[in-house]
Structure formats: structure tokens, C-alpha cells
mmCIF file with all atom_site columns, C-alpha atoms in Angstrom:
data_model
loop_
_atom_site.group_PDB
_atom_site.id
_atom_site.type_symbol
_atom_site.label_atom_id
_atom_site.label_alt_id
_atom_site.label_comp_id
_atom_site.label_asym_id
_atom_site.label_entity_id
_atom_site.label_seq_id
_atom_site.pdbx_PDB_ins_code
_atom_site.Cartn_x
_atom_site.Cartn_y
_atom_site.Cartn_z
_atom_site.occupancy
_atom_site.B_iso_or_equiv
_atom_site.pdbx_formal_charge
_atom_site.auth_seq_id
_atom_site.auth_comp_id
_atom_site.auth_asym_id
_atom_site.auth_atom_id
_atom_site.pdbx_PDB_model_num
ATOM 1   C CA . UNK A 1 1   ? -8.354  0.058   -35.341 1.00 40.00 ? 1   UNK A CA 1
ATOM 2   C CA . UNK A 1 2   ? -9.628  1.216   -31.941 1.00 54.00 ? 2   UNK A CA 1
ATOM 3   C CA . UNK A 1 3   ? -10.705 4.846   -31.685 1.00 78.00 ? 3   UNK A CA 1
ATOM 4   C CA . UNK A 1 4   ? -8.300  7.570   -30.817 1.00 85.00 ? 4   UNK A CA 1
ATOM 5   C CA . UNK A 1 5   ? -9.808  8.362   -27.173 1.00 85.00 ? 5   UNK A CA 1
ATOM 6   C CA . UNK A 1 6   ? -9.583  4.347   -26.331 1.00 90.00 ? 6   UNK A CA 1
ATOM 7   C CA . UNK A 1 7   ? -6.013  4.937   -27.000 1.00 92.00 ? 7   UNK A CA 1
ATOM 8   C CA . UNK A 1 8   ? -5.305  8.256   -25.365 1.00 94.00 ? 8   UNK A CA 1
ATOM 9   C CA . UNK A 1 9   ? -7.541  7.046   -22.355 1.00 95.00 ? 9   UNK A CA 1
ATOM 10  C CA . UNK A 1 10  ? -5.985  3.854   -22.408 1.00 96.00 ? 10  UNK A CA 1
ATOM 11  C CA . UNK A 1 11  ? -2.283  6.117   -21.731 1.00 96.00 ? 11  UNK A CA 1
ATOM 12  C CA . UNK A 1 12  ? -4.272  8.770   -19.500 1.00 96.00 ? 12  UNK A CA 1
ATOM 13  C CA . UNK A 1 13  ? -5.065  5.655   -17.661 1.00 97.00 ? 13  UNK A CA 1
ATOM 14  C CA . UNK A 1 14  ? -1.986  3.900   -17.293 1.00 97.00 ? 14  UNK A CA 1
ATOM 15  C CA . UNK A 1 15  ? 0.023   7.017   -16.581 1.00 96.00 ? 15  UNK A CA 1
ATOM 16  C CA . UNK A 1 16  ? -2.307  7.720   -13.728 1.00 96.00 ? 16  UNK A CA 1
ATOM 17  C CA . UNK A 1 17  ? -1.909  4.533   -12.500 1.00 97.00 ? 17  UNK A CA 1
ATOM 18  C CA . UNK A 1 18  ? 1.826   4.610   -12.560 1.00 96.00 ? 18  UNK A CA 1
ATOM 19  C CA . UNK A 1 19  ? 1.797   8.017   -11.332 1.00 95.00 ? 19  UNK A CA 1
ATOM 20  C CA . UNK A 1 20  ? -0.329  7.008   -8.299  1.00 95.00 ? 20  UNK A CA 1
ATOM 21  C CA . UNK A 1 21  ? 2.386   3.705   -7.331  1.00 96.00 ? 21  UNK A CA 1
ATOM 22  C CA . UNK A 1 22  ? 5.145   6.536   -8.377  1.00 95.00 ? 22  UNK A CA 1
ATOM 23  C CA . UNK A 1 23  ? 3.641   9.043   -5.347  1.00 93.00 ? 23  UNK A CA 1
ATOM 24  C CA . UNK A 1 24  ? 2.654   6.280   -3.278  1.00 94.00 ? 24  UNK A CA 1
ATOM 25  C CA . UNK A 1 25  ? 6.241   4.998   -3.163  1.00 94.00 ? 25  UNK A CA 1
ATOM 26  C CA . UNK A 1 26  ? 8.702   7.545   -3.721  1.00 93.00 ? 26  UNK A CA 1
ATOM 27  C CA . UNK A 1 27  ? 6.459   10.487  -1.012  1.00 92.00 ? 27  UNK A CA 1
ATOM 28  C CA . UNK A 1 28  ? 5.081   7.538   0.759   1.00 93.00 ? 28  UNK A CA 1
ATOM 29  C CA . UNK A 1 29  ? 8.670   6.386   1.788   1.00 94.00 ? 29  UNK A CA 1
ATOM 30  C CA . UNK A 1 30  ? 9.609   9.984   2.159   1.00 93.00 ? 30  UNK A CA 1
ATOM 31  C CA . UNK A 1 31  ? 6.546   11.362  4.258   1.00 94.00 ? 31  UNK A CA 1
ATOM 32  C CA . UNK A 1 32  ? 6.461   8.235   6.664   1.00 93.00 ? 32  UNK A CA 1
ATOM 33  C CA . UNK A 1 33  ? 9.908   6.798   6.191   1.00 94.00 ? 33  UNK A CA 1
ATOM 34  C CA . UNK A 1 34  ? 10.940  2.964   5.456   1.00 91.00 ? 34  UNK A CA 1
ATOM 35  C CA . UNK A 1 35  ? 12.529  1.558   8.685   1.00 86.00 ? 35  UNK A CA 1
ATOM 36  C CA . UNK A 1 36  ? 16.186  1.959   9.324   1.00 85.00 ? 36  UNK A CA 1
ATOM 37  C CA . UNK A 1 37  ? 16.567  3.449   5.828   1.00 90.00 ? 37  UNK A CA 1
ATOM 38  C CA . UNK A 1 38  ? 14.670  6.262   5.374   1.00 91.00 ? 38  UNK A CA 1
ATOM 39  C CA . UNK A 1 39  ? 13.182  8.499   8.757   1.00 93.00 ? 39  UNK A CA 1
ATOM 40  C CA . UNK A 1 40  ? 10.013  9.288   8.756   1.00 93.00 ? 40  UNK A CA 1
ATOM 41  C CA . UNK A 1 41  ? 9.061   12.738  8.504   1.00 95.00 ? 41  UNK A CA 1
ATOM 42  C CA . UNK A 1 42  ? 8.821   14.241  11.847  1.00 95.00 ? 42  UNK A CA 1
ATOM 43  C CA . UNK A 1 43  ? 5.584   16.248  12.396  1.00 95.00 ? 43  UNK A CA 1
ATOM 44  C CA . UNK A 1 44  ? 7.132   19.470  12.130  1.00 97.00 ? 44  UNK A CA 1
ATOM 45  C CA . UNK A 1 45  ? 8.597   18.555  8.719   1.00 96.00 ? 45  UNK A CA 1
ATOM 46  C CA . UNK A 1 46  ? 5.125   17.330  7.551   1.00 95.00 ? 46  UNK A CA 1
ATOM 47  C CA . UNK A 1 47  ? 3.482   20.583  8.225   1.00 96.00 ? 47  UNK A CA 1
ATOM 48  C CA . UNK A 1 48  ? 6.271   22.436  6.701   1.00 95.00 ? 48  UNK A CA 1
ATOM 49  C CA . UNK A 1 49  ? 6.599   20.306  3.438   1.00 94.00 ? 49  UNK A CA 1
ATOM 50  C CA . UNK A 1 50  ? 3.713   18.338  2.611   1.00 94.00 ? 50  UNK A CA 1
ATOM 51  C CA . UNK A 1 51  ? 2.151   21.555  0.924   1.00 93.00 ? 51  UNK A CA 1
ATOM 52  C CA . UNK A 1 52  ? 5.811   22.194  -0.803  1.00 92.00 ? 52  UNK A CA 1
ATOM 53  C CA . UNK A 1 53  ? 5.711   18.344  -1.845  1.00 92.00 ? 53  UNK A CA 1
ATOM 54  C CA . UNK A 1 54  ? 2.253   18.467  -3.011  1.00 91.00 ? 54  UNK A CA 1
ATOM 55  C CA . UNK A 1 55  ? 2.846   21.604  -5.621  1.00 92.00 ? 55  UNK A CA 1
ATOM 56  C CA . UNK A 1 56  ? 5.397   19.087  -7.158  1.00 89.00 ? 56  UNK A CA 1
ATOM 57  C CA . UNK A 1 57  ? 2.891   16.066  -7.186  1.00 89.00 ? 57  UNK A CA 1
ATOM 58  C CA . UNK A 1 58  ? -0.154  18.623  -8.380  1.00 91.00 ? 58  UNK A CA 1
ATOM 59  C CA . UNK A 1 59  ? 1.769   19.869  -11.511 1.00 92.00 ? 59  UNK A CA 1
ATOM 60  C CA . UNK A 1 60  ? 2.412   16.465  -12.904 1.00 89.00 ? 60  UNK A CA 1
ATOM 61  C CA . UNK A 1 61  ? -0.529  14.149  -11.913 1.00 92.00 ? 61  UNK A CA 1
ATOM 62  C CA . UNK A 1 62  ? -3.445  16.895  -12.913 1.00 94.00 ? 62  UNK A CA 1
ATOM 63  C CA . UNK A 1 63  ? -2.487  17.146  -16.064 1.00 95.00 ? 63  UNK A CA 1
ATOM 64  C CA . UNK A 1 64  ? -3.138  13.482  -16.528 1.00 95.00 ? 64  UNK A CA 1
ATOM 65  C CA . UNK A 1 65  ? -5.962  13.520  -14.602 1.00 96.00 ? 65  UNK A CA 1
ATOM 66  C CA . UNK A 1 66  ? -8.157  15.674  -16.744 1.00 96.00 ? 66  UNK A CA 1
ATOM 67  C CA . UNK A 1 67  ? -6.877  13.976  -19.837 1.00 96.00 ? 67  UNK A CA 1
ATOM 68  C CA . UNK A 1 68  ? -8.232  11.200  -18.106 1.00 96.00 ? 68  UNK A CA 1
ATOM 69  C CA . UNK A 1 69  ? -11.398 12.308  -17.740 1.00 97.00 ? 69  UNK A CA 1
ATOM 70  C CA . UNK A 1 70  ? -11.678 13.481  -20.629 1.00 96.00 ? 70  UNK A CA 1
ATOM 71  C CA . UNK A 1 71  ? -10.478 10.585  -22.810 1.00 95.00 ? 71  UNK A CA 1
ATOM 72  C CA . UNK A 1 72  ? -12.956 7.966   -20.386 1.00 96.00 ? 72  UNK A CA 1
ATOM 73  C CA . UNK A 1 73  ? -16.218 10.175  -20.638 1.00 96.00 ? 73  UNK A CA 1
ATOM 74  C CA . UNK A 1 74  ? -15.437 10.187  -24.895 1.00 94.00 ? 74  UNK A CA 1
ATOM 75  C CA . UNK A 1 75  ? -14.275 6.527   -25.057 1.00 94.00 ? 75  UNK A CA 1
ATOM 76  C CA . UNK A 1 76  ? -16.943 5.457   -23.230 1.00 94.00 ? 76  UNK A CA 1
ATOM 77  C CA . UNK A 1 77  ? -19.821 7.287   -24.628 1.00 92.00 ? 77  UNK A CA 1
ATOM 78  C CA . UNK A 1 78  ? -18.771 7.113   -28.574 1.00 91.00 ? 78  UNK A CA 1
ATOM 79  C CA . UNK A 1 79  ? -18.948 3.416   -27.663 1.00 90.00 ? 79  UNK A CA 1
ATOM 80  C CA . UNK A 1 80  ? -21.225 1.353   -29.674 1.00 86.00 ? 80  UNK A CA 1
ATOM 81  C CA . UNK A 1 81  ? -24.051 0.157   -27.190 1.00 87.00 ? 81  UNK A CA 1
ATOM 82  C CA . UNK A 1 82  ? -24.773 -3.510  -26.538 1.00 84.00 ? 82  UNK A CA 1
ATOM 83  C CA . UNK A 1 83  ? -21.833 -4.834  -27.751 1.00 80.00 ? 83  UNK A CA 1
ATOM 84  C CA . UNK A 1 84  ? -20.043 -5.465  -23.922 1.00 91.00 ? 84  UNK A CA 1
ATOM 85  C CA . UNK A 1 85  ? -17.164 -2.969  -25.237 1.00 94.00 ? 85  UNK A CA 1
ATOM 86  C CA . UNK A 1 86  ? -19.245 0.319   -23.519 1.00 95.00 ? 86  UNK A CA 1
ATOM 87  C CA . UNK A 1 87  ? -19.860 -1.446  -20.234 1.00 96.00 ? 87  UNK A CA 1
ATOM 88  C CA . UNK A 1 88  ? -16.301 -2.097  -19.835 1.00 97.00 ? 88  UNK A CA 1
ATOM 89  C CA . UNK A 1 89  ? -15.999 1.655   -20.364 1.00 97.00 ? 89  UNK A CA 1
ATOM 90  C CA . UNK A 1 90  ? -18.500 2.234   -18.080 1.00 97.00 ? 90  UNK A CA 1
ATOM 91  C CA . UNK A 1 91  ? -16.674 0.398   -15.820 1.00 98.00 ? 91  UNK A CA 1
ATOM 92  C CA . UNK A 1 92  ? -13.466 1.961   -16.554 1.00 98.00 ? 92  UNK A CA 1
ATOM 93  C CA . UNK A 1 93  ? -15.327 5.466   -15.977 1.00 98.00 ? 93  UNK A CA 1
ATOM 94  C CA . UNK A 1 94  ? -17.079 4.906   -12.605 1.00 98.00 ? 94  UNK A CA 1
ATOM 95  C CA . UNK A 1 95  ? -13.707 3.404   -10.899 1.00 98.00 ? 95  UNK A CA 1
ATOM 96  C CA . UNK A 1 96  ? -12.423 6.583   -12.140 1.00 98.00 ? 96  UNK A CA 1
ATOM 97  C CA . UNK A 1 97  ? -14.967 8.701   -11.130 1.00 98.00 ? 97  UNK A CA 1
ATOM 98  C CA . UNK A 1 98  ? -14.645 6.366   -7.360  1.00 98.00 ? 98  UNK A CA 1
ATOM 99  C CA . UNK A 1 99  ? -10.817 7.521   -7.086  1.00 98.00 ? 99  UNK A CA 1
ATOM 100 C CA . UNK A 1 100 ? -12.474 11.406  -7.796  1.00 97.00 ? 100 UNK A CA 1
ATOM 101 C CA . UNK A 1 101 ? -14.515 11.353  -5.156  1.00 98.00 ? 101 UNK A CA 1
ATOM 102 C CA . UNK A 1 102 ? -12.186 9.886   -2.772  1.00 97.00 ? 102 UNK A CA 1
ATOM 103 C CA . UNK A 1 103 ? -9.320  12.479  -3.853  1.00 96.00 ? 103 UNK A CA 1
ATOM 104 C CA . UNK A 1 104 ? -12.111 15.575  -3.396  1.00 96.00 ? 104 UNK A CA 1
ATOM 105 C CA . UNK A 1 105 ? -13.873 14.126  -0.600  1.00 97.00 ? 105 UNK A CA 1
ATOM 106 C CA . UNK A 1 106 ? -10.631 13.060  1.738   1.00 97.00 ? 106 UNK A CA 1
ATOM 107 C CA . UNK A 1 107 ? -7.267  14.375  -0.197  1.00 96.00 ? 107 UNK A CA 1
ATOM 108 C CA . UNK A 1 108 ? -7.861  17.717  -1.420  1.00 95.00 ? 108 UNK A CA 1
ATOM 109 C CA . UNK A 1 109 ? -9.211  18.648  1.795   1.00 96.00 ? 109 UNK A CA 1
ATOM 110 C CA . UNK A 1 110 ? -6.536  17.357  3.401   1.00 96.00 ? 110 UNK A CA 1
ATOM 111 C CA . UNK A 1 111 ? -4.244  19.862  1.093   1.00 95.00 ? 111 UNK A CA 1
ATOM 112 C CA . UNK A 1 112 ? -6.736  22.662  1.511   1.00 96.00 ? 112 UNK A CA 1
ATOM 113 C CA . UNK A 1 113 ? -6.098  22.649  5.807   1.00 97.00 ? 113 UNK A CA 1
ATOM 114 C CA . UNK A 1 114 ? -2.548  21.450  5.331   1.00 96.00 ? 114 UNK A CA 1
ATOM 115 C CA . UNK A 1 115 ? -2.008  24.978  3.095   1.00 95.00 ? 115 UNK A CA 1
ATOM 116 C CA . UNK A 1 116 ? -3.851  26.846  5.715   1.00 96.00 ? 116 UNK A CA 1
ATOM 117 C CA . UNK A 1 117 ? -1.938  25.746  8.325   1.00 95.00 ? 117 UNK A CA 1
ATOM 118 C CA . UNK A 1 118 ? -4.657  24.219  10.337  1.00 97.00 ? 118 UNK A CA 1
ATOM 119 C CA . UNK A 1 119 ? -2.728  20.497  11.398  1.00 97.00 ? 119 UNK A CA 1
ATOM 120 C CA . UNK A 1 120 ? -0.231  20.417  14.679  1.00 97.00 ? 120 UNK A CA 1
ATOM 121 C CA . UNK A 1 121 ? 2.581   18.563  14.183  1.00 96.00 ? 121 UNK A CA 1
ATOM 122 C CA . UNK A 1 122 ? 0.962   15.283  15.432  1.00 95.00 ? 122 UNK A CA 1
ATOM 123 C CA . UNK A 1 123 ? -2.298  15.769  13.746  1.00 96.00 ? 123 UNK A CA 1
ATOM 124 C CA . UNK A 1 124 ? -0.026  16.241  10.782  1.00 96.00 ? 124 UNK A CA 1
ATOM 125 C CA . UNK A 1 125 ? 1.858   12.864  11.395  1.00 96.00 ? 125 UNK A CA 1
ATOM 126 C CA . UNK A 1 126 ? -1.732  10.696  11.687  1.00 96.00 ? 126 UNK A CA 1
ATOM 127 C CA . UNK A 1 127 ? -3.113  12.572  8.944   1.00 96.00 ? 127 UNK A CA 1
ATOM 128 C CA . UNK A 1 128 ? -0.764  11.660  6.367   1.00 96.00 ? 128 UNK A CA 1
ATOM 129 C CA . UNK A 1 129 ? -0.996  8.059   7.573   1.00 96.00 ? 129 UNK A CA 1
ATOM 130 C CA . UNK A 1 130 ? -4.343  7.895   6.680   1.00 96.00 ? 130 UNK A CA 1
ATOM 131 C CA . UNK A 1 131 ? -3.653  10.001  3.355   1.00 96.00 ? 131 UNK A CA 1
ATOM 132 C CA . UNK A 1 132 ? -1.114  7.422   2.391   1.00 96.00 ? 132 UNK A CA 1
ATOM 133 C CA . UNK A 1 133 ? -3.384  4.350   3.380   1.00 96.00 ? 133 UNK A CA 1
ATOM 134 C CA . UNK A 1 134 ? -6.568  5.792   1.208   1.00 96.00 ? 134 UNK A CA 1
ATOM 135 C CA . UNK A 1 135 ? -3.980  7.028   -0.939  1.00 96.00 ? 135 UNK A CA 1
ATOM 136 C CA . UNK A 1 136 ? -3.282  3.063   -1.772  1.00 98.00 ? 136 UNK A CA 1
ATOM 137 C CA . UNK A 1 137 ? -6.659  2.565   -2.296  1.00 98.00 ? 137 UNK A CA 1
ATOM 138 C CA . UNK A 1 138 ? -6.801  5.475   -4.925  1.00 97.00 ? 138 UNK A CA 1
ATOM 139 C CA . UNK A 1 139 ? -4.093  3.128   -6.959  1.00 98.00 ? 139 UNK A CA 1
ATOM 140 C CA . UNK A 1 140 ? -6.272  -0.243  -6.416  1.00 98.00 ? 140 UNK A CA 1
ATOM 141 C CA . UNK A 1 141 ? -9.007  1.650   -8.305  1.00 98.00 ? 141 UNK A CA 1
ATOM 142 C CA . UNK A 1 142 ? -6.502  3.551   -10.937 1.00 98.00 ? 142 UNK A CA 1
ATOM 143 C CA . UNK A 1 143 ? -4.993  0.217   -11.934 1.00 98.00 ? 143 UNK A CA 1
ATOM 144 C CA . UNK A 1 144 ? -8.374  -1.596  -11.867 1.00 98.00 ? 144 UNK A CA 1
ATOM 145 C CA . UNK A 1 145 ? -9.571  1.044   -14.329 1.00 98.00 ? 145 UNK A CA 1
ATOM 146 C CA . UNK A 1 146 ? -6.701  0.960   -16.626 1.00 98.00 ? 146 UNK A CA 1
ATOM 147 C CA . UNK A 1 147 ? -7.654  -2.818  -16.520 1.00 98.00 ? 147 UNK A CA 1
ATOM 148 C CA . UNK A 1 148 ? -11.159 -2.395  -17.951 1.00 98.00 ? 148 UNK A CA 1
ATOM 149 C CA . UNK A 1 149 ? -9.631  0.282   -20.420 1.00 97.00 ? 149 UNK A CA 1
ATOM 150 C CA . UNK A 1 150 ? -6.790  -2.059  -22.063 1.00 97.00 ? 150 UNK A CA 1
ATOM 151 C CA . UNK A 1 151 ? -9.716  -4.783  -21.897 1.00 97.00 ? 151 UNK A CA 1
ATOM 152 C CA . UNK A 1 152 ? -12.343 -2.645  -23.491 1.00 95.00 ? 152 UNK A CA 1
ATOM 153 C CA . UNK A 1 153 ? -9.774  -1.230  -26.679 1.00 94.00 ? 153 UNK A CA 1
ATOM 154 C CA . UNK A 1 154 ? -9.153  -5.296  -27.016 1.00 92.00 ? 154 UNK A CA 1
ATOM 155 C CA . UNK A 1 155 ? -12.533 -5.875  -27.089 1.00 92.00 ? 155 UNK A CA 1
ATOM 156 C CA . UNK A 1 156 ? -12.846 -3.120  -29.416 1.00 89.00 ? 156 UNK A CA 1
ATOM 157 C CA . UNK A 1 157 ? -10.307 -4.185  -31.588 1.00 86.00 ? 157 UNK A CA 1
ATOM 158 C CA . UNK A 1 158 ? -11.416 -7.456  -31.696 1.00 87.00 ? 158 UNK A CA 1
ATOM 159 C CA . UNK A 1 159 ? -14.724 -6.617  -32.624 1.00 81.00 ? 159 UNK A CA 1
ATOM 160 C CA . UNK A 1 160 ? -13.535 -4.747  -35.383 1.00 78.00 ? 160 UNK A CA 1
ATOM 161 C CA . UNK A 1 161 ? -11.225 -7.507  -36.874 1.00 80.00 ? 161 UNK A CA 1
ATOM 162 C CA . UNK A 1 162 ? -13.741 -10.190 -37.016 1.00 77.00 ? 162 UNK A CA 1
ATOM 163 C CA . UNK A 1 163 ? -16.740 -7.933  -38.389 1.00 76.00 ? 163 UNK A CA 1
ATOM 164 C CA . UNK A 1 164 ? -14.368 -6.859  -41.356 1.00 78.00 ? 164 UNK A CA 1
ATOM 165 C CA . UNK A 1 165 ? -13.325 -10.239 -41.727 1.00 75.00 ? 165 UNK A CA 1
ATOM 166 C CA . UNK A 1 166 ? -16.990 -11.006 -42.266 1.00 67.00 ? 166 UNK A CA 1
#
């Protein structure tokens, strides 16, 4: 049976990912509007709500997050070495740590100046454009990592079933 922390970062993972399509979609549509039937956001609204809206993303996607984190960094390093299970945690783990760098490095800041105010109204408008765009890329590399998770508690698994069956 694979390890507890394959299967809690195997959920961490998932829910991230799903969480990541959920924001993408549902504040996506909302921030920058979907045709004829949903508006965009004018830039005034941005720079009024996008802090408001993020509070509401924050308190449900961090959580998940650092049990993400977490769950990867144990999963992959109470991984037996050499056996290709670990490298597809390893894998799992740097995608991850990819998307963290891209969310401290581009997003947060983004959240940071949008709190303080510092974004006109059209800044506002371009900036979430670009938030949304990398935003997409976050999910590429949340689902690709949830990927090498499910593949590495398989593995795992695997592993396990033929070496008792030996």
C-alpha cells in the first residue's frame, strides 16, 4: 500500500490543480469577461475588486498549497532511491516548486501593488491579462505535477505488489 504522504500529496495535488482550472475559469471569466455573456471587468472595477476577489481565492487555495508542499517534499524524500518511483517525485516536486516561483516572482507581487493601490485603471486591465495568461501556465505545471504524483503512487504500488508477490 503506498505511503500516506503519496496519498495526501497525490489529493494536495489534484485539488491544486482543480483549484487552479476552478480560478482560472470562474475569476478568469469574471475579471476579463467571456464575449457577449459576461463583461469584462472595467478597469475601475479591477482595481476596486481584484484585492476583494483575491482574499476569497487566498483562503481556499493556500491551505492546499502548503499541504502540498508539504506532502511532495515527504513523498518524495521517504522515497526509496533508484527504484524510478523518487524521480517521478522529484519531478512532481520541481514542477511544483516551478508554479512557486512563478506565483512569488509574478502573482503575489501583482497582489502586493494591487493592495497598495499602485495600478490605474488601465494598468489594472493589462495587468490582469497577463496574470490570467501566466496564471494558465501555473495550471499546465499543477496538472503536470499531479501527473507525475498519481504515476509515482502507481509505481509505488506496483512495486510493492510484485516484491511481496516474490
Amino acid at each position: 500500500m503506498p505511503k500516506r504522504s503519496h496519498f495526501i500529496a497525490v489529493v494536495a495535488a489534484g485539488l491544486f490543480a482543480g483549484g487552479g482550472i476552478m480560478v482560472g475559469l470562474s475569476f478568469g471569466i469574471v475579471f476579463l469577461g467571456l464575449g457577449n455573456l459576461v463583461p469584462a471587468m472595467s478597469g475601475e472595477q479591477l482595481v476596486e475588486l481584484f484585492p476583494k476577489y483575491w482574499i476569497a481565492i487566498a483562503c481556499t487555495i493556500i491551505p492546499v498549497a502548503l499541504t502540498k508542499t508539504i506532502a511532495l517534499f515527504t513523498a518524495t524524500f521517504t522515497s526509496p532511491k533508484g527504484n524510478g518511483v523518487r524521480r517521478l517525485w522529484v519531478w512532481a516536486l520541481c514542477l511544483w516548486l516551478i508554479n512557486c516561483t512563478i506565483t512569488v516572482g509574478y502573482h503575489l507581487q501583482v497582489v502586493i501593488a494591487s493592495f497598495q493601490g499602485q495600478y490605474s485603471p488601465k494598468e489594472m486591465v493589462s495587468t490582469i491579462q497577463m496574470w490570467i495568461a501566466l496564471h494558465w501556465v501555473r495550471v499546465a505545471l499543477a496538472l503536470a505535477s499531479f501527473v507525475f504524483a498519481i504515476t509515482a503512487t502507481l509505481r509505488a504500488a506496483i512495486k510493492n505488489k510484485l516484491n511481496k508477490q516474490t
